[in-house]
Amino acid sequence: MPAYKLVYIPGDGIGPEVVNAARRVVDATGIECKWQAQFAGLSALEQTGDPLPAITLEAIRGADATLKGPTATASGTGFRSVNVALRQQLELYANFRPARSITGIESRYDDVDLIVIRENTEGLYSGLEHTVVPGVVESLRVISSKASERIARFAFETARRQGRKRVTCVHKANILKLSDGLFLESCRKVADQFADIEFDDCIVDAAAMKLVLDPHQFDMLVMENLFGDILSDLTSGLVGGLGVTPSANVGDGAAVFEAVHGTAPDIAGKGLANPTALIQSAVLMLRFLGEKEAADRVDRAIRSVISDGTVLTGDLGGSAGTAEYTDAVIAAM
Ligand code: NAI
């Protein structure tokens, strides 16, 4: 078996620290990997004048998978989000966000196991904004049947592969009759082709309330971009927050795995960051590559270190640094 070609993007803030930790864990599984560093975000802007250089995009396209650290984006002004640009330019149309409880992490529920699938390329993130007259701005929310059916198919195929029983389409079709009406209709059309998986739908505000009151009533949720952005953070909150939640951005020609947290400028460079979310993202990457045994081994090691509770980072109430925690995960493997 030839070595996997993996790109890593250190990113900004705590990015290099958590990416380094995740790479150490992947290497410790023993699978053959050839890592190549590429740059994006502020670090790339400083080095090349471009926050998302063409060479980085090219390398991601040519790799088996990419592990990405968080990249900084200023609100309101400055360059456009690297993440949004990356997803659009590489057509990483599916954002996959599992939320699974980890014993030892205090949270409202202790047995959550659900997945949010978010359409990644359109909706309000199309970037189509303009000033109509001074003081009035319009943002265009684009929904197409092509992208909606594509994300619905991704959800159902993933559900089937992972043995999930039900897919729920989250929408606001009662008010946004045309745009979300089309999204819901597209999901229904695809659902008809997957008789083995249940399908239902839920209005987004009701879904938010139901998720907080009783997340166990959901299995897999599929939704457009903005709703997915918000509700996937909510589901992260159900299992212990941003420090432990992974994600995958998948397209037909590339896949990028990253934590859902940001660059954490307040703790950057101090060796204090919790690398769990990025290591869990590497677990998703290993599964994507077909390395199930290695993925299970890393997942079990994280769970045993956290439930043991002796070596935990500060955000989880411990006093260990990034390196010490990573050593513990590797030792548990
Ligand atoms: P953030 O996630 O960076 O930080 C929020 C809080 O959580 C901070 O107190 C931070 O210390 C803590 N935190 C986050 N990750 C942690 C970890 N692994 N271990 C321990 N504590 C952790 O969110 P914020 O402050 O809103 O964003 C900072 C920057 O990150 C912004 O420029 C934003 O655009 C960017 N960002 C990038 C993302 C990405 O590249 N995927 C995602 C979210 C934000």
PDB file of N, CA, C and O in Angstrom, residues 259-300:
ATOM      1  N   ALA A 259     -10.944  21.231  12.968  1.00  0.00           N
ATOM      2  CA  ALA A 259     -11.731  21.426  14.185  1.00  0.00           C
ATOM      3  C   ALA A 259     -12.756  22.530  13.921  1.00  0.00           C
ATOM      4  O   ALA A 259     -12.607  23.301  12.971  1.00  0.00           O
ATOM      5  N   VAL A 260     -13.783  22.620  14.766  1.00  0.00           N
ATOM      6  CA  VAL A 260     -14.756  23.689  14.522  1.00  0.00           C
ATOM      7  C   VAL A 260     -14.400  24.963  15.287  1.00  0.00           C
ATOM      8  O   VAL A 260     -14.986  26.007  15.045  1.00  0.00           O
ATOM      9  N   HIS A 261     -13.414  24.879  16.187  1.00  0.00           N
ATOM     10  CA  HIS A 261     -13.050  26.098  16.920  1.00  0.00           C
ATOM     11  C   HIS A 261     -12.173  27.005  16.056  1.00  0.00           C
ATOM     12  O   HIS A 261     -11.707  26.612  14.983  1.00  0.00           O
ATOM     13  N   GLY A 262     -11.954  28.227  16.566  1.00  0.00           N
ATOM     14  CA  GLY A 262     -11.143  29.193  15.838  1.00  0.00           C
ATOM     15  C   GLY A 262      -9.697  29.186  16.305  1.00  0.00           C
ATOM     16  O   GLY A 262      -9.204  28.190  16.861  1.00  0.00           O
ATOM     17  N   THR A 263      -9.028  30.332  16.107  1.00  0.00           N
ATOM     18  CA  THR A 263      -7.580  30.412  16.342  1.00  0.00           C
ATOM     19  C   THR A 263      -7.232  30.670  17.808  1.00  0.00           C
ATOM     20  O   THR A 263      -6.052  30.735  18.159  1.00  0.00           O
ATOM     21  N   ALA A 264      -8.248  30.871  18.663  1.00  0.00           N
ATOM     22  CA  ALA A 264      -8.060  31.086  20.112  1.00  0.00           C
ATOM     23  C   ALA A 264      -6.887  32.028  20.410  1.00  0.00           C
ATOM     24  O   ALA A 264      -5.924  31.621  21.065  1.00  0.00           O
ATOM     25  N   PRO A 265      -6.932  33.271  19.936  1.00  0.00           N
ATOM     26  CA  PRO A 265      -5.772  34.167  20.098  1.00  0.00           C
ATOM     27  C   PRO A 265      -5.367  34.358  21.561  1.00  0.00           C
ATOM     28  O   PRO A 265      -4.192  34.590  21.855  1.00  0.00           O
ATOM     29  N   ASP A 266      -6.338  34.204  22.484  1.00  0.00           N
ATOM     30  CA  ASP A 266      -6.017  34.421  23.916  1.00  0.00           C
ATOM     31  C   ASP A 266      -5.043  33.390  24.481  1.00  0.00           C
ATOM     32  O   ASP A 266      -4.353  33.657  25.460  1.00  0.00           O
ATOM     33  N   ILE A 267      -4.973  32.193  23.872  1.00  0.00           N
ATOM     34  CA  ILE A 267      -4.045  31.177  24.420  1.00  0.00           C
ATOM     35  C   ILE A 267      -2.991  30.749  23.393  1.00  0.00           C
ATOM     36  O   ILE A 267      -2.210  29.829  23.650  1.00  0.00           O
ATOM     37  N   ALA A 268      -2.968  31.420  22.242  1.00  0.00           N
ATOM     38  CA  ALA A 268      -2.051  31.001  21.165  1.00  0.00           C
ATOM     39  C   ALA A 268      -0.590  31.094  21.595  1.00  0.00           C
ATOM     40  O   ALA A 268      -0.197  32.021  22.302  1.00  0.00           O
ATOM     41  N   GLY A 269       0.194  30.119  21.210  1.00  0.00           N
ATOM     42  CA  GLY A 269       1.639  30.120  21.455  1.00  0.00           C
ATOM     43  C   GLY A 269       2.022  29.733  22.876  1.00  0.00           C
ATOM     44  O   GLY A 269       3.200  29.703  23.212  1.00  0.00           O
ATOM     45  N   LYS A 270       1.035  29.400  23.707  1.00  0.00           N
ATOM     46  CA  LYS A 270       1.340  29.095  25.117  1.00  0.00           C
ATOM     47  C   LYS A 270       1.385  27.595  25.401  1.00  0.00           C
ATOM     48  O   LYS A 270       1.616  27.183  26.539  1.00  0.00           O
ATOM     49  N   GLY A 271       1.079  26.787  24.385  1.00  0.00           N
ATOM     50  CA  GLY A 271       1.105  25.332  24.605  1.00  0.00           C
ATOM     51  C   GLY A 271      -0.042  24.853  25.472  1.00  0.00           C
ATOM     52  O   GLY A 271       0.051  23.804  26.113  1.00  0.00           O
ATOM     53  N   LEU A 272      -1.146  25.601  25.500  1.00  0.00           N
ATOM     54  CA  LEU A 272      -2.266  25.259  26.383  1.00  0.00           C
ATOM     55  C   LEU A 272      -3.481  24.702  25.641  1.00  0.00           C
ATOM     56  O   LEU A 272      -4.423  24.213  26.259  1.00  0.00           O
ATOM     57  N   ALA A 273      -3.471  24.810  24.309  1.00  0.00           N
ATOM     58  CA  ALA A 273      -4.677  24.462  23.533  1.00  0.00           C
ATOM     59  C   ALA A 273      -5.031  22.990  23.677  1.00  0.00           C
ATOM     60  O   ALA A 273      -4.153  22.126  23.773  1.00  0.00           O
ATOM     61  N   ASN A 274      -6.322  22.734  23.683  1.00  0.00           N
ATOM     62  CA  ASN A 274      -6.818  21.358  23.678  1.00  0.00           C
ATOM     63  C   ASN A 274      -6.826  20.863  22.229  1.00  0.00           C
ATOM     64  O   ASN A 274      -7.571  21.391  21.405  1.00  0.00           O
ATOM     65  N   PRO A 275      -6.042  19.842  21.897  1.00  0.00           N
ATOM     66  CA  PRO A 275      -5.995  19.378  20.502  1.00  0.00           C
ATOM     67  C   PRO A 275      -7.060  18.338  20.165  1.00  0.00           C
ATOM     68  O   PRO A 275      -7.076  17.806  19.061  1.00  0.00           O
ATOM     69  N   THR A 276      -7.976  18.036  21.124  1.00  0.00           N
ATOM     70  CA  THR A 276      -8.934  16.934  20.904  1.00  0.00           C
ATOM     71  C   THR A 276      -9.736  17.109  19.620  1.00  0.00           C
ATOM     72  O   THR A 276      -9.905  16.161  18.852  1.00  0.00           O
ATOM     73  N   ALA A 277     -10.247  18.336  19.386  1.00  0.00           N
ATOM     74  CA  ALA A 277     -11.108  18.530  18.212  1.00  0.00           C
ATOM     75  C   ALA A 277     -10.342  18.240  16.923  1.00  0.00           C
ATOM     76  O   ALA A 277     -10.886  17.637  15.994  1.00  0.00           O
ATOM     77  N   LEU A 278      -9.082  18.655  16.873  1.00  0.00           N
ATOM     78  CA  LEU A 278      -8.330  18.397  15.640  1.00  0.00           C
ATOM     79  C   LEU A 278      -7.923  16.921  15.543  1.00  0.00           C
ATOM     80  O   LEU A 278      -7.918  16.345  14.452  1.00  0.00           O
ATOM     81  N   ILE A 279      -7.618  16.303  16.683  1.00  0.00           N
ATOM     82  CA  ILE A 279      -7.303  14.868  16.647  1.00  0.00           C
ATOM     83  C   ILE A 279      -8.564  14.092  16.218  1.00  0.00           C
ATOM     84  O   ILE A 279      -8.496  13.154  15.426  1.00  0.00           O
ATOM     85  N   GLN A 280      -9.733  14.531  16.723  1.00  0.00           N
ATOM     86  CA  GLN A 280     -10.981  13.869  16.293  1.00  0.00           C
ATOM     87  C   GLN A 280     -11.245  14.116  14.805  1.00  0.00           C
ATOM     88  O   GLN A 280     -11.828  13.274  14.121  1.00  0.00           O
ATOM     89  N   SER A 281     -10.815  15.276  14.305  1.00  0.00           N
ATOM     90  CA  SER A 281     -10.941  15.542  12.861  1.00  0.00           C
ATOM     91  C   SER A 281     -10.039  14.577  12.098  1.00  0.00           C
ATOM     92  O   SER A 281     -10.391  14.097  11.013  1.00  0.00           O
ATOM     93  N   ALA A 282      -8.859  14.298  12.673  1.00  0.00           N
ATOM     94  CA  ALA A 282      -7.959  13.323  12.043  1.00  0.00           C
ATOM     95  C   ALA A 282      -8.587  11.922  12.068  1.00  0.00           C
ATOM     96  O   ALA A 282      -8.381  11.126  11.151  1.00  0.00           O
ATOM     97  N   VAL A 283      -9.389  11.639  13.113  1.00  0.00           N
ATOM     98  CA  VAL A 283     -10.110  10.355  13.160  1.00  0.00           C
ATOM     99  C   VAL A 283     -11.087  10.275  11.971  1.00  0.00           C
ATOM    100  O   VAL A 283     -11.171   9.255  11.281  1.00  0.00           O
ATOM    101  N   LEU A 284     -11.806  11.383  11.722  1.00  0.00           N
ATOM    102  CA  LEU A 284     -12.709  11.410  10.562  1.00  0.00           C
ATOM    103  C   LEU A 284     -11.914  11.199   9.275  1.00  0.00           C
ATOM    104  O   LEU A 284     -12.357  10.526   8.348  1.00  0.00           O
ATOM    105  N   MET A 285     -10.721  11.807   9.219  1.00  0.00           N
ATOM    106  CA  MET A 285      -9.877  11.679   8.028  1.00  0.00           C
ATOM    107  C   MET A 285      -9.464  10.211   7.831  1.00  0.00           C
ATOM    108  O   MET A 285      -9.521   9.691   6.710  1.00  0.00           O
ATOM    109  N   LEU A 286      -9.080   9.559   8.923  1.00  0.00           N
ATOM    110  CA  LEU A 286      -8.670   8.153   8.825  1.00  0.00           C
ATOM    111  C   LEU A 286      -9.833   7.290   8.325  1.00  0.00           C
ATOM    112  O   LEU A 286      -9.664   6.406   7.489  1.00  0.00           O
ATOM    113  N   ARG A 287     -11.047   7.565   8.826  1.00  0.00           N
ATOM    114  CA  ARG A 287     -12.214   6.801   8.360  1.00  0.00           C
ATOM    115  C   ARG A 287     -12.442   7.044   6.874  1.00  0.00           C
ATOM    116  O   ARG A 287     -12.745   6.127   6.113  1.00  0.00           O
ATOM    117  N   PHE A 288     -12.312   8.334   6.468  1.00  0.00           N
ATOM    118  CA  PHE A 288     -12.495   8.700   5.064  1.00  0.00           C
ATOM    119  C   PHE A 288     -11.501   7.935   4.182  1.00  0.00           C
ATOM    120  O   PHE A 288     -11.820   7.514   3.078  1.00  0.00           O
ATOM    121  N   LEU A 289     -10.275   7.735   4.697  1.00  0.00           N
ATOM    122  CA  LEU A 289      -9.243   7.028   3.934  1.00  0.00           C
ATOM    123  C   LEU A 289      -9.453   5.512   3.970  1.00  0.00           C
ATOM    124  O   LEU A 289      -8.731   4.770   3.329  1.00  0.00           O
ATOM    125  N   GLY A 290     -10.426   5.075   4.765  1.00  0.00           N
ATOM    126  CA  GLY A 290     -10.696   3.635   4.869  1.00  0.00           C
ATOM    127  C   GLY A 290      -9.894   2.963   5.967  1.00  0.00           C
ATOM    128  O   GLY A 290      -9.871   1.739   6.067  1.00  0.00           O
ATOM    129  N   GLU A 291      -9.227   3.761   6.826  1.00  0.00           N
ATOM    130  CA  GLU A 291      -8.385   3.208   7.892  1.00  0.00           C
ATOM    131  C   GLU A 291      -9.198   3.109   9.191  1.00  0.00           C
ATOM    132  O   GLU A 291      -8.950   3.795  10.183  1.00  0.00           O
ATOM    133  N   LYS A 292     -10.206   2.229   9.155  1.00  0.00           N
ATOM    134  CA  LYS A 292     -11.160   2.148  10.264  1.00  0.00           C
ATOM    135  C   LYS A 292     -10.489   1.723  11.577  1.00  0.00           C
ATOM    136  O   LYS A 292     -10.754   2.292  12.637  1.00  0.00           O
ATOM    137  N   GLU A 293      -9.605   0.745  11.475  1.00  0.00           N
ATOM    138  CA  GLU A 293      -8.973   0.221  12.699  1.00  0.00           C
ATOM    139  C   GLU A 293      -8.156   1.327  13.384  1.00  0.00           C
ATOM    140  O   GLU A 293      -8.237   1.525  14.601  1.00  0.00           O
ATOM    141  N   ALA A 294      -7.381   2.074  12.578  1.00  0.00           N
ATOM    142  CA  ALA A 294      -6.560   3.161  13.137  1.00  0.00           C
ATOM    143  C   ALA A 294      -7.471   4.254  13.725  1.00  0.00           C
ATOM    144  O   ALA A 294      -7.213   4.792  14.814  1.00  0.00           O
ATOM    145  N   ALA A 295      -8.572   4.552  13.014  1.00  0.00           N
ATOM    146  CA  ALA A 295      -9.508   5.574  13.496  1.00  0.00           C
ATOM    147  C   ALA A 295     -10.112   5.164  14.833  1.00  0.00           C
ATOM    148  O   ALA A 295     -10.158   5.955  15.786  1.00  0.00           O
ATOM    149  N   ASP A 296     -10.549   3.910  14.926  1.00  0.00           N
ATOM    150  CA  ASP A 296     -11.163   3.420  16.171  1.00  0.00           C
ATOM    151  C   ASP A 296     -10.155   3.472  17.324  1.00  0.00           C
ATOM    152  O   ASP A 296     -10.490   3.805  18.451  1.00  0.00           O
ATOM    153  N   ARG A 297      -8.896   3.146  17.000  1.00  0.00           N
ATOM    154  CA  ARG A 297      -7.864   3.107  18.042  1.00  0.00           C
ATOM    155  C   ARG A 297      -7.642   4.514  18.613  1.00  0.00           C
ATOM    156  O   ARG A 297      -7.544   4.704  19.816  1.00  0.00           O
ATOM    157  N   VAL A 298      -7.578   5.512  17.729  1.00  0.00           N
ATOM    158  CA  VAL A 298      -7.358   6.891  18.207  1.00  0.00           C
ATOM    159  C   VAL A 298      -8.581   7.358  19.002  1.00  0.00           C
ATOM    160  O   VAL A 298      -8.452   7.942  20.089  1.00  0.00           O
ATOM    161  N   ASP A 299      -9.775   7.071  18.477  1.00  0.00           N
ATOM    162  CA  ASP A 299     -11.002   7.489  19.156  1.00  0.00           C
ATOM    163  C   ASP A 299     -11.077   6.887  20.563  1.00  0.00           C
ATOM    164  O   ASP A 299     -11.359   7.575  21.549  1.00  0.00           O
ATOM    165  N   ARG A 300     -10.771   5.587  20.660  1.00  0.00           N
ATOM    166  CA  ARG A 300     -10.802   4.928  21.976  1.00  0.00           C
ATOM    167  C   ARG A 300      -9.774   5.548  22.919  1.00  0.00           C
ATOM    168  O   ARG A 300     -10.030   5.745  24.104  1.00  0.00           O
TER     169      ARG A 300
END
